[in-house]
Tab-separated table of C-alpha atoms and ligand atoms in Angstrom:
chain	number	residue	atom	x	y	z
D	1	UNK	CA	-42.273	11.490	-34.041
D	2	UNK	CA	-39.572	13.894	-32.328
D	3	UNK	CA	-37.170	11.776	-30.831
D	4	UNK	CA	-36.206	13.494	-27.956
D	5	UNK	CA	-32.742	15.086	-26.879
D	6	UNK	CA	-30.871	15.377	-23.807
D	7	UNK	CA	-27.590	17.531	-24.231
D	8	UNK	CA	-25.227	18.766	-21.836
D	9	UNK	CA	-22.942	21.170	-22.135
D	10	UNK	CA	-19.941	21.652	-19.965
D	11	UNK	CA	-18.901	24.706	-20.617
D	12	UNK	CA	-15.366	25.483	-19.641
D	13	UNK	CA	-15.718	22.872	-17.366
D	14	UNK	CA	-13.340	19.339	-16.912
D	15	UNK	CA	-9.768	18.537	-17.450
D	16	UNK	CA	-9.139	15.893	-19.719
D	17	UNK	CA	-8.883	12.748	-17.154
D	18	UNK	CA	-12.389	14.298	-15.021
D	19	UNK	CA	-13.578	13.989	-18.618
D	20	UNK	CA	-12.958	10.762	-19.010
D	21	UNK	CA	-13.732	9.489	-15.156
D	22	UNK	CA	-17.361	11.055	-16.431
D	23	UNK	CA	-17.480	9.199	-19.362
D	24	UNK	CA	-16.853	5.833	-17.158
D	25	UNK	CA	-18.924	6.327	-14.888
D	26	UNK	CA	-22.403	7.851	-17.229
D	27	UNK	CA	-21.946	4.983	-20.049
D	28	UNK	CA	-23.522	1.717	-17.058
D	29	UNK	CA	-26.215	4.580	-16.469
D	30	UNK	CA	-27.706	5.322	-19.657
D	31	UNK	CA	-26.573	1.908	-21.228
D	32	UNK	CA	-30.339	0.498	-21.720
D	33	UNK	CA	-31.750	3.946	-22.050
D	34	UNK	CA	-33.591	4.210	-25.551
D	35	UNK	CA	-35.993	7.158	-24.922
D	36	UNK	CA	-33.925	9.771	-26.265
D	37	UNK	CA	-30.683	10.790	-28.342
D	38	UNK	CA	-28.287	11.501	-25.535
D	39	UNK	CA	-25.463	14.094	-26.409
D	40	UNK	CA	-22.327	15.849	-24.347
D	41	UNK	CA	-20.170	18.722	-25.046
D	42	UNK	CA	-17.330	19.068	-23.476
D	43	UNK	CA	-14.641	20.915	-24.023
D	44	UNK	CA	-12.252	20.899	-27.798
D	45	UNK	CA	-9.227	19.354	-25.444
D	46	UNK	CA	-10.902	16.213	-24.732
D	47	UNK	CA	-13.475	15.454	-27.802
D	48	UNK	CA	-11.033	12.942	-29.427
D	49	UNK	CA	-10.290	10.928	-26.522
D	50	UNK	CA	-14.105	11.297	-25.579
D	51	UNK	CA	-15.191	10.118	-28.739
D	52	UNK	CA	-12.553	6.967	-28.508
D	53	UNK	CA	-13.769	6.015	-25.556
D	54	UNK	CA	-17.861	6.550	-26.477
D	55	UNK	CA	-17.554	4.137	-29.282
D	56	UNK	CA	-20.290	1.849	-29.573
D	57	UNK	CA	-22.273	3.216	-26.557
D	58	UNK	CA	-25.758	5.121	-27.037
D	59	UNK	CA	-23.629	8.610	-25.526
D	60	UNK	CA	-22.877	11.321	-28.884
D	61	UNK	CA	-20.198	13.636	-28.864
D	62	UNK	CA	-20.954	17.912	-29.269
D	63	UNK	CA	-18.449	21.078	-29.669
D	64	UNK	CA	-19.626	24.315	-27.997
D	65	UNK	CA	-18.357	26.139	-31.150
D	66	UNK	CA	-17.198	26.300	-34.407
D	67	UNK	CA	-15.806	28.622	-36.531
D	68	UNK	CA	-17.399	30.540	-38.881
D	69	UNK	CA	-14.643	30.335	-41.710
D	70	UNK	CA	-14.855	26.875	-43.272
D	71	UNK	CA	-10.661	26.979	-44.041
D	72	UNK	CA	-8.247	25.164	-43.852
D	73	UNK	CA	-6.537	29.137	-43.442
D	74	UNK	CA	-5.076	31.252	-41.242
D	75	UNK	CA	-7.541	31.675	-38.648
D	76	UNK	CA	-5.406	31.642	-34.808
D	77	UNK	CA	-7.126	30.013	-32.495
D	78	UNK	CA	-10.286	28.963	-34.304
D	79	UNK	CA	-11.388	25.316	-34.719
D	80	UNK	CA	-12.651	24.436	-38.041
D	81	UNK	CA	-16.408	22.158	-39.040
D	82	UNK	CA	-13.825	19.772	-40.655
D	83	UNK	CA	-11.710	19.508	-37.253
D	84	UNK	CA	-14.637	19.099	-35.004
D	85	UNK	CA	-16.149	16.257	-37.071
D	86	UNK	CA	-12.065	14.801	-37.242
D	87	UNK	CA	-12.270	14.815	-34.088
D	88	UNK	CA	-15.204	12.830	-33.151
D	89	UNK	CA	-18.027	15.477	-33.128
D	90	UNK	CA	-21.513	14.980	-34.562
D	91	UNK	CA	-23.031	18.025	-33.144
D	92	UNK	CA	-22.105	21.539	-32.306
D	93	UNK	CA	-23.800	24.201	-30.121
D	94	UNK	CA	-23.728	27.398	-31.673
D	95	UNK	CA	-24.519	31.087	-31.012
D	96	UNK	CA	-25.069	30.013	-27.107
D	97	UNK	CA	-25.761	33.489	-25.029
D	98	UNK	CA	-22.590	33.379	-23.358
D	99	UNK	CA	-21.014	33.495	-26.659
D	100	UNK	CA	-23.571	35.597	-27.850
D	101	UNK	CA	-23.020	38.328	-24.754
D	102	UNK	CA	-18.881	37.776	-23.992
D	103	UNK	CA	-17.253	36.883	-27.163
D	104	UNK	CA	-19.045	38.900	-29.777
D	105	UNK	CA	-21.472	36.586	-31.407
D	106	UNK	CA	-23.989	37.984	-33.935
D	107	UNK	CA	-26.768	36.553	-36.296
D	108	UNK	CA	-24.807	37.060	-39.224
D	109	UNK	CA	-21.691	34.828	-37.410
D	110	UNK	CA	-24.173	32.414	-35.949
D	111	UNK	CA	-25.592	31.771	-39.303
D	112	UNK	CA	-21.735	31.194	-40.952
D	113	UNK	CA	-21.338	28.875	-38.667
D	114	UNK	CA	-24.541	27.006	-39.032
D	115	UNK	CA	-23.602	26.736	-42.893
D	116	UNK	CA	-20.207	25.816	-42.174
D	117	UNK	CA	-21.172	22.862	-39.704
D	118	UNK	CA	-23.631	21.603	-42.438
D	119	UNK	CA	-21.404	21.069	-44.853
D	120	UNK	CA	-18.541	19.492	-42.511
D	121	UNK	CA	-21.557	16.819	-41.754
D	122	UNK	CA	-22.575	18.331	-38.290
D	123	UNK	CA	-25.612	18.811	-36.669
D	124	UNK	CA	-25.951	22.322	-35.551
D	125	UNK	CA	-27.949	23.311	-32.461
D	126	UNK	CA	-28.701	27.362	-32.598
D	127	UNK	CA	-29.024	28.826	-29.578
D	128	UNK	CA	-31.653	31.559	-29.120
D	129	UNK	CA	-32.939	33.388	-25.720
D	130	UNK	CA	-34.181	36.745	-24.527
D	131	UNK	CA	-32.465	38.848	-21.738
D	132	UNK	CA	-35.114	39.952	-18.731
D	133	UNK	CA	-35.095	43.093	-19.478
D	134	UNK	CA	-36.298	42.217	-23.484
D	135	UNK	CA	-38.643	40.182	-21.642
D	136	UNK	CA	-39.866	42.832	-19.202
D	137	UNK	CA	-40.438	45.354	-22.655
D	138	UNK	CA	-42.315	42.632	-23.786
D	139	UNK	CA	-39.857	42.108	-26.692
D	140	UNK	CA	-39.080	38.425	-25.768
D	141	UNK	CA	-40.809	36.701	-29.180
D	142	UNK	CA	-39.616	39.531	-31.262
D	143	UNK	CA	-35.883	38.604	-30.069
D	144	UNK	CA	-36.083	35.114	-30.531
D	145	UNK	CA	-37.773	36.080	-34.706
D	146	UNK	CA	-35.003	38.138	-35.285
D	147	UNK	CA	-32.166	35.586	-33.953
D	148	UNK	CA	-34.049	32.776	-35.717
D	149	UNK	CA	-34.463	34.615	-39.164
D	150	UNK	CA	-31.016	35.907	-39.279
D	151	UNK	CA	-29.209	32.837	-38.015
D	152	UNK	CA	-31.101	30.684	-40.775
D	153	UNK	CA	-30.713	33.450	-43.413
D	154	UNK	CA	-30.290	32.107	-47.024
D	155	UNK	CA	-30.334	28.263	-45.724
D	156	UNK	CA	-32.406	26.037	-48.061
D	157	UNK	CA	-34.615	23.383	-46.647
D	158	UNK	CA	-32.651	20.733	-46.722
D	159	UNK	CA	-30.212	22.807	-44.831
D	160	UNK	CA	-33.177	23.918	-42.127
D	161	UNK	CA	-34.123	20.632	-42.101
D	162	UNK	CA	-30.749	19.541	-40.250
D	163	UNK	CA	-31.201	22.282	-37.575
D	164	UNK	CA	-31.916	21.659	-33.938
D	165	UNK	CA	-33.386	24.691	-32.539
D	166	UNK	CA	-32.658	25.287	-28.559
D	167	UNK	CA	-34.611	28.308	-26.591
D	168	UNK	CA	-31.980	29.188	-23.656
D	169	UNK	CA	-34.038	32.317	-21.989
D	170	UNK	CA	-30.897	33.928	-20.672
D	171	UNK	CA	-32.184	34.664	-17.360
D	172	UNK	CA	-33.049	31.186	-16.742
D	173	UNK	CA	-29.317	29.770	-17.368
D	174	UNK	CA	-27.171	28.781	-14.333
D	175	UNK	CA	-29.581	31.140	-12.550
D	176	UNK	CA	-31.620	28.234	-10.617
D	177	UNK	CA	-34.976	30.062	-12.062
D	178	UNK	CA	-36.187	27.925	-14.905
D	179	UNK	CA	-38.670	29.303	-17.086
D	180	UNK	CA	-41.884	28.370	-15.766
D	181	UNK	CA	-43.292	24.970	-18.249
D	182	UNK	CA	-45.990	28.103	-19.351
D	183	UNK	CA	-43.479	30.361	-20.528
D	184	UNK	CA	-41.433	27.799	-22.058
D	185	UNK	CA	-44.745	25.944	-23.617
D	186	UNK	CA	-45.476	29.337	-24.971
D	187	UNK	CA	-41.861	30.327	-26.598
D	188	UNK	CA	-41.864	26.492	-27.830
D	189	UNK	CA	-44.750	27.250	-30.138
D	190	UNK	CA	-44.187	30.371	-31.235
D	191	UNK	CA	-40.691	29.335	-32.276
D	192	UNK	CA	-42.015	26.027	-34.248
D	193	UNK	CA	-44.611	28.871	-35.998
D	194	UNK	CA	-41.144	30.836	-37.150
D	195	UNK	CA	-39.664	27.836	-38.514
D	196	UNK	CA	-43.104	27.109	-40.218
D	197	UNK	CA	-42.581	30.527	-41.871
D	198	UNK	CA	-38.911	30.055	-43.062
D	199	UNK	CA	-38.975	26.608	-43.912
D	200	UNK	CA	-42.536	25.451	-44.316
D	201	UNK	CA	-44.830	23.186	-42.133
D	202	UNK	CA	-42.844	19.352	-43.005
D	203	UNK	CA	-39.871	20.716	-41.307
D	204	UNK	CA	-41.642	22.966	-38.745
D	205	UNK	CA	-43.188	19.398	-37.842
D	206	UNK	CA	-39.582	17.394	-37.334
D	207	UNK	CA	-37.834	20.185	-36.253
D	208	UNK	CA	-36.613	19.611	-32.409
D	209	UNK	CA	-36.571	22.424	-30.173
D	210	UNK	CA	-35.199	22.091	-26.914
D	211	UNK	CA	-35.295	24.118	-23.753
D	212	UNK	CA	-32.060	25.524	-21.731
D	213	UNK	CA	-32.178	27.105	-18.317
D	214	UNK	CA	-31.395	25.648	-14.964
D	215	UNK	CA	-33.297	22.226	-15.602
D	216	UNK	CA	-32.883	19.683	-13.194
D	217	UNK	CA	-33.747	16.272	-12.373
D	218	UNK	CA	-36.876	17.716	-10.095
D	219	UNK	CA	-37.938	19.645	-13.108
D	220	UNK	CA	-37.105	18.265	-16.093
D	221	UNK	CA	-40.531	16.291	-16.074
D	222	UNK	CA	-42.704	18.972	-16.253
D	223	UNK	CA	-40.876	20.894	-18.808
D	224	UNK	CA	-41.191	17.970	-21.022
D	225	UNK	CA	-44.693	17.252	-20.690
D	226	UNK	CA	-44.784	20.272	-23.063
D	227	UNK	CA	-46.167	19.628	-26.475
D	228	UNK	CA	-43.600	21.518	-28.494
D	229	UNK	CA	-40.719	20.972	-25.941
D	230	UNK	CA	-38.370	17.843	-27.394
D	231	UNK	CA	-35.639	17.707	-25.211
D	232	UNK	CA	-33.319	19.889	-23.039
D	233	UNK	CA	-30.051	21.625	-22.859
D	234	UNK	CA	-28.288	21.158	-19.756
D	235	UNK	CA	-25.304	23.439	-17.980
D	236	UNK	CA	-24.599	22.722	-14.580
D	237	UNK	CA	-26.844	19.413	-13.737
D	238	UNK	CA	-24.896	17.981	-16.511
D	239	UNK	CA	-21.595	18.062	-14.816
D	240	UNK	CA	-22.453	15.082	-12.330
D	241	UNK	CA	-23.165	11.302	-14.157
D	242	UNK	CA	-25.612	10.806	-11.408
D	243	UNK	CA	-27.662	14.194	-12.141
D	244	UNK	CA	-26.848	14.061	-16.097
D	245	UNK	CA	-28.276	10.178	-16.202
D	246	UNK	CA	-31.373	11.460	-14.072
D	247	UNK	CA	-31.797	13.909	-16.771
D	248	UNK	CA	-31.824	11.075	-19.744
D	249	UNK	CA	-34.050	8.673	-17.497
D	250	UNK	CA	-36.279	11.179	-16.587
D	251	UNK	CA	-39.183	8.940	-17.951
D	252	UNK	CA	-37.461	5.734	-16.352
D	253	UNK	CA	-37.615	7.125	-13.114
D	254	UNK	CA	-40.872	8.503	-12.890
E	301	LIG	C1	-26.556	26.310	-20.689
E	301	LIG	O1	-25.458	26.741	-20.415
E	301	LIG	O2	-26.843	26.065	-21.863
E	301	LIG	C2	-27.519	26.105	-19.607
E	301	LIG	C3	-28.755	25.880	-19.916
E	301	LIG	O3	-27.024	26.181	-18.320
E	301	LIG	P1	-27.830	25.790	-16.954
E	301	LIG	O4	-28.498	24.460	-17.197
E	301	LIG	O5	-26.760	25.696	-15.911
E	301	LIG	O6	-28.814	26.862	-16.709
């Protein structure tokens, strides 16, 4: 059984106290909700007082990055595995398309990164995603293989086995046009037959793969009903409690 996973990332979004005001007003929302492993990323400033404040409730705490050098060293700006996890994190997003298209993410960084959270104790959750015009050559599973195979390059199974895997189609993110349940369906299984391929059919079975790209409460059912889909990644509708919690109760409410 895939327990299922509803994360949210902020982005650059949410000053330290809006953090917080979230955090107090999403914990009396999810409180009895069981169905799935709910998860929020918001941004390095406010993980440790996030994390102080989630203790003891169902709500875990994510980074949008890492860096790629494990350190301690001279690396300005970065933010280390070990600082993340110091700091309250038990999962990190990494090599999301924004990151991937703005700030010079590759495979080869993507898949430092993954090793690095590993060892530091994280859970990594590796973003891959076609553009539309990769899609419209017909080159959308060929993408998503390459970004898979070099992002998990040289990782044992133990290591793939820690891997949460989320398809972010990058014309379906903060775009309002979700992939249709189809498409996703589609990308969902050909993914889980990659990870078959690199790290063999036991952790092709566990492995969760979620789906990013302008879900919302209205359509988060559908996408779910999806065989291979096990949970979602969430931009924008998980800025709001209200929205974010309709998200996690999506079963609940039904
Ligand atoms: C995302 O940023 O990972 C994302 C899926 O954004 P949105 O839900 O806003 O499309």
């Amino acid at each position: 059984m895939r327990k299922p996973i509803i994360a949210g990332n902020w982005k650059m979004y949410k000053t330290i106290p809006e953090a917080l005001n979230f955090v107090q007003s999403l914990k009396p929302l999810v409180v009895a909700s069981t169905g799935c492993e709910i998860v929020i990323a918001p941004p390095f400033t406010a993980l440790k007082l996030i994390s102080l404040r989630l203790e003891g409730s169902n709500i875990e705490l994510a980074a949008q990055d890492v860096a790629a050098a494990e350190g301690p060293g001279a690396h300005t700006g970065e933010v280390s595995a070990t600082m993340l996890e110091d700091a309250g994190a038990r999962w990190v997003i990494i090599g999301h398309s924004e990151r991937r298209q703005f700030y010079c993410e590759t495979d080869d960084s993507v898949n430092k990164k993954i090793q690095s959270a590993i060892k530091a104790g994280l859970t990594p959750i590796m973003c891959v995603g076609e553009r539309l015009e990769e899609r419209d050559a017909g080159r959308a599973e060929a993408v998503v293989a390459e970004q898979l195979a070099g992002g998990t390059r040289n990782l044992t199974v133990s290591e793939g086995a820690r891997i949460i895997v989320a398809y972010e189609p990058v014309w379906a993110i903060g775009t309002g046009r979700a992939a249709t349940p189809e498409i996703a369906a589609q990308m969902h299984a050909f993914i889980r037959s990659k990870v078959r391929e690199i790290f063999g059919d036991p952790i092709a079975q566990e492995t969760r793969i979620l789906y990013g790209g302008s879900v919302k409460p209205d359509n988060i059912a559908t996408l779910m009903d999806q065989p291979d889909i096990d949970g979602a990644l969430v931009g924008g509708a998980s800025l709001e409690p209200d929205s974010f919690a309709k998200l996690v109760n999506f079963r609940e409410d039904r």
